[in-house]
Amino acid sequence: MEHALSAAAEIRRTVDVFIDQALSPQARSAALARAARQGVAELVRSGRASPTYRVFVDGREGEPEERVKPDGQITYLFGSLNVAAQFALSFLKARSPAKSGRYKDSFVFAFFTGGGVSLTGPGRDWRGRFTGQDGKAVGGRMVPADQVNFAKIGGDVTEIIIFNRQPYSRRVDVQMDGKAPLKFNVAPGLFEDAAREISKRFGASVEARRIYSVSFPGQPVVKRGSRSGQRVQSPALVISPR
């Protein structure tokens, strides 16, 4: 008998549970269910798996574990949005300019849930996902990156936007000022590369993409030139569950 504990590409673990065959069928099912729940609790408690997951009992989703057949299987499919978000922050910080550390310490998360947030407007596709310029981070719950508790990112989160508050974020990302090249001590393409790496690691369960610019409260404005008074362009990384 076995119960499988799996989290997309992050956790692949199958546990064999040996149960006394002299027990009644009901008792064997109960023992298997108990072992499965204990295994899940340990994974979540240790931080190796998300507290958000789907349960499949003998191939049927949503059934109570106790309904497993005496020789059946219980499978848990863990969400990986929180793991992907934590990886994203590590990647973005590792690729941030290191001169002052100010940029590395200025990332912000905006969390959107399925309820109470309008998913329509400029830069959204038919599913409400950000696709381009002028996406509005306003309306999401904003949290500075150093205050994010990744273990508590719940299953109600439908989208995460990660951006940087510094007014020169676009310059760090594209390393161009108009047509003039800029030189930083890190490679260009920060947000696009982050999206690509997330897709490689977590593509079975999440979508990741760079957007051209995102709007947020307190966003700096251009002080001179033809765009004077307009918000500075600020690229962002968008992560959402599939």
Coordinates of C-alpha atoms in Angstrom, one line a residue:
M1 CA 0.0 0.0 0.0
E2 CA 1.3 3.5 -0.6
H3 CA 0.5 7.1 -0.6
A4 CA 2.3 9.5 -3.0
L5 CA 3.4 13.0 -1.9
S6 CA 4.1 15.1 -5.0
A7 CA 4.6 18.8 -5.7
A8 CA 5.0 19.2 -9.5
A9 CA 8.7 19.1 -10.2
E10 CA 9.8 20.2 -6.7
I11 CA 8.9 17.1 -4.6
R12 CA 8.6 13.6 -5.9
R13 CA 8.1 11.2 -3.0
T14 CA 6.3 7.9 -2.7
V15 CA 6.0 6.3 0.7
D16 CA 5.2 2.6 1.1
V17 CA 3.0 1.9 4.2
F18 CA 3.2 -1.6 5.5
I19 CA -0.1 -2.6 7.2
D20 CA -1.0 -5.8 9.0
Q21 CA -3.0 -7.8 6.5
A22 CA -4.8 -9.4 9.4
L23 CA -6.6 -6.1 10.1
S24 CA -10.1 -5.6 8.7
P25 CA -10.5 -3.8 5.4
Q26 CA -11.8 -0.7 7.3
A27 CA -8.9 -0.7 9.7
R28 CA -6.4 -1.0 6.9
S29 CA -8.0 1.9 5.1
A30 CA -7.9 4.0 8.3
A31 CA -4.2 3.2 8.9
L32 CA -3.3 4.2 5.3
A33 CA -5.2 7.5 5.7
R34 CA -3.6 8.2 9.0
A35 CA -0.1 7.6 7.6
A36 CA -0.8 9.8 4.6
R37 CA -2.0 12.7 6.7
Q38 CA 1.0 12.4 9.0
G39 CA 3.3 12.5 6.0
V40 CA 1.7 15.6 4.6
A41 CA 1.7 17.4 8.0
E42 CA 5.5 16.7 8.3
L43 CA 6.2 18.0 4.8
V44 CA 4.2 21.2 5.4
R45 CA 5.7 21.7 8.9
S46 CA 9.2 21.4 7.7
G47 CA 8.6 23.9 4.9
R48 CA 9.3 21.4 2.1
A49 CA 5.8 21.6 0.7
S50 CA 3.1 24.2 0.4
P51 CA 0.1 24.1 2.8
T52 CA -2.0 24.3 -0.3
Y53 CA -2.6 21.0 -2.0
R54 CA -5.1 18.8 -3.8
V55 CA -6.0 15.3 -2.6
F56 CA -6.7 12.3 -4.9
V57 CA -8.0 9.1 -3.3
D58 CA -7.7 6.1 -5.6
G59 CA -7.7 8.6 -8.5
R60 CA -10.7 10.6 -7.3
E61 CA -10.1 14.2 -6.3
G62 CA -11.6 15.6 -3.2
E63 CA -12.5 12.3 -1.5
P64 CA -11.7 12.0 2.3
E65 CA -8.6 9.9 2.9
E66 CA -10.6 7.4 4.9
R67 CA -12.3 6.3 1.7
V68 CA -9.2 4.8 0.3
K69 CA -9.3 1.2 -0.6
P70 CA -7.4 -1.2 1.8
D71 CA -4.8 -1.6 -1.0
G72 CA -5.4 1.8 -2.6
Q73 CA -3.4 5.0 -3.1
I74 CA -3.7 8.5 -1.7
T75 CA -1.9 11.2 -3.8
Y76 CA -1.3 14.8 -2.7
L77 CA -0.5 17.4 -5.4
F78 CA 1.1 20.4 -3.7
G79 CA 0.8 24.0 -5.1
S80 CA 4.2 25.4 -6.0
L81 CA 3.3 29.1 -6.3
N82 CA 5.0 29.9 -3.0
V83 CA 8.1 28.0 -3.9
A84 CA 8.3 29.7 -7.3
A85 CA 7.9 33.1 -5.7
Q86 CA 10.7 32.4 -3.2
F87 CA 12.9 31.2 -6.0
A88 CA 12.0 34.4 -8.0
L89 CA 13.1 36.7 -5.2
S90 CA 16.4 34.8 -4.8
F91 CA 17.1 35.1 -8.5
L92 CA 16.2 38.8 -8.7
K93 CA 18.4 39.6 -5.7
A94 CA 21.3 37.6 -7.0
R95 CA 21.2 39.5 -10.3
S96 CA 20.8 42.9 -8.7
P97 CA 23.5 45.6 -8.9
A98 CA 25.7 45.2 -5.8
K99 CA 27.2 48.7 -5.5
S100 CA 25.0 50.0 -2.8
G101 CA 22.6 47.2 -2.2
R102 CA 19.7 49.6 -2.5
Y103 CA 18.2 48.0 -5.5
K104 CA 18.4 44.5 -4.1
D105 CA 16.5 45.7 -1.0
S106 CA 13.7 47.4 -2.9
F107 CA 11.7 44.5 -4.4
V108 CA 8.0 44.5 -3.6
F109 CA 5.3 41.8 -3.9
A110 CA 1.7 42.5 -4.9
F111 CA -0.6 39.6 -4.2
F112 CA -3.9 39.3 -6.0
T113 CA -6.7 36.9 -5.0
G114 CA -9.8 35.8 -7.0
G115 CA -12.2 37.8 -4.9
G116 CA -12.7 41.5 -4.6
V117 CA -10.1 42.5 -7.2
S118 CA -11.0 43.7 -10.7
L119 CA -9.0 41.8 -13.3
T120 CA -10.0 44.0 -16.2
G121 CA -8.3 47.0 -17.7
P122 CA -5.2 48.0 -19.7
G123 CA -2.6 45.4 -20.0
R124 CA -4.9 42.4 -19.2
D125 CA -5.9 39.5 -21.4
W126 CA -9.3 37.8 -21.4
R127 CA -8.3 35.8 -18.3
G128 CA -7.4 38.9 -16.4
R129 CA -3.7 38.3 -16.6
F130 CA -1.1 41.0 -17.1
T131 CA 0.3 41.0 -20.7
G132 CA 1.9 44.4 -21.3
Q133 CA 2.3 48.0 -20.4
D134 CA 0.3 49.9 -17.7
G135 CA -0.7 46.9 -15.6
K136 CA -2.1 48.1 -12.3
A137 CA -0.6 46.8 -9.2
V138 CA -3.0 49.0 -7.3
G139 CA -5.7 46.7 -5.7
G140 CA -3.3 44.0 -4.8
R141 CA -2.0 43.5 -1.3
M142 CA 1.5 44.9 -1.4
V143 CA 4.3 43.6 0.9
P144 CA 8.0 44.5 0.9
A145 CA 10.0 41.5 -0.1
D146 CA 11.8 41.1 3.2
Q147 CA 8.4 40.8 5.0
V148 CA 6.9 38.1 2.8
N149 CA 6.1 34.8 4.5
F150 CA 6.3 32.4 1.7
A151 CA 4.9 29.5 3.7
K152 CA 1.6 31.4 4.1
I153 CA 0.9 32.2 0.4
G154 CA -2.5 30.6 0.2
G155 CA -4.4 28.8 -2.5
D156 CA -6.6 31.9 -3.0
V157 CA -3.7 33.8 -4.5
T158 CA -4.3 34.0 -8.3
E159 CA -1.4 36.3 -9.2
I160 CA 1.9 37.6 -7.8
I161 CA 3.6 40.7 -9.2
I162 CA 7.2 41.4 -8.2
F163 CA 8.6 44.8 -9.0
N164 CA 11.3 47.2 -7.8
R165 CA 10.5 50.6 -6.3
Q166 CA 13.8 52.2 -7.4
P167 CA 13.3 54.8 -10.3
Y168 CA 16.1 53.3 -12.3
S169 CA 14.6 49.7 -12.3
R170 CA 14.0 49.8 -16.1
R171 CA 17.6 50.9 -16.7
V172 CA 18.9 48.0 -14.6
D173 CA 16.6 45.6 -16.6
V174 CA 17.3 46.8 -20.2
Q175 CA 20.6 48.7 -19.6
M176 CA 19.7 51.3 -22.2
D177 CA 18.9 55.0 -21.8
G178 CA 17.1 55.8 -25.0
K179 CA 19.5 54.5 -27.6
A180 CA 22.5 54.9 -25.4
P181 CA 23.8 51.7 -23.8
L182 CA 24.4 51.6 -20.0
K183 CA 26.8 49.5 -18.1
F184 CA 26.0 47.8 -14.8
N185 CA 28.0 45.0 -13.0
V186 CA 25.2 42.5 -13.8
A187 CA 23.8 41.2 -17.1
P188 CA 20.8 42.9 -18.7
G189 CA 17.4 41.2 -19.0
L190 CA 16.8 40.7 -15.3
F191 CA 13.0 40.2 -15.3
E192 CA 12.9 38.2 -18.6
D193 CA 15.6 35.9 -17.4
A194 CA 13.8 35.4 -14.1
A195 CA 10.6 34.4 -16.0
R196 CA 12.6 32.0 -18.1
E197 CA 14.2 30.3 -15.2
I198 CA 10.9 30.0 -13.3
S199 CA 9.3 28.5 -16.4
K200 CA 12.1 25.9 -16.6
R201 CA 11.8 24.8 -13.0
F202 CA 8.1 25.2 -12.3
G203 CA 6.5 25.4 -15.7
A204 CA 4.2 22.4 -15.0
S205 CA 2.4 24.3 -12.3
V206 CA 2.9 28.1 -12.7
E207 CA 3.2 30.7 -15.5
A208 CA 5.8 33.4 -15.4
R209 CA 6.3 36.4 -17.6
R210 CA 7.9 39.8 -17.7
I211 CA 5.7 42.9 -18.3
Y212 CA 6.9 46.1 -19.8
S213 CA 5.7 48.4 -17.0
V214 CA 3.6 48.2 -13.9
S215 CA 1.9 51.0 -11.9
F216 CA 2.1 51.2 -8.2
P217 CA 1.4 53.8 -5.3
G218 CA 4.2 56.2 -4.8
Q219 CA 5.8 55.4 -8.2
P220 CA 8.4 58.0 -9.2
V221 CA 7.8 60.4 -12.1
V222 CA 10.0 61.6 -14.9
K223 CA 11.4 65.0 -14.0
R224 CA 12.5 66.3 -17.4
G225 CA 12.2 65.7 -21.1
S226 CA 9.1 64.9 -23.3
R227 CA 7.8 62.5 -20.6
S228 CA 8.1 64.9 -17.7
G229 CA 5.5 64.4 -15.1
Q230 CA 4.7 60.8 -16.2
R231 CA 5.3 57.7 -14.2
V232 CA 8.7 56.1 -14.8
Q233 CA 8.5 52.8 -16.6
S234 CA 9.0 50.0 -14.2
P235 CA 9.2 46.4 -15.5
A236 CA 7.8 43.6 -13.4
L237 CA 7.6 39.8 -13.1
V238 CA 4.2 38.2 -13.0
I239 CA 3.7 34.7 -11.6
S240 CA 0.4 32.8 -11.6
P241 CA -0.8 29.2 -11.1
R242 CA -1.8 27.3 -14.2

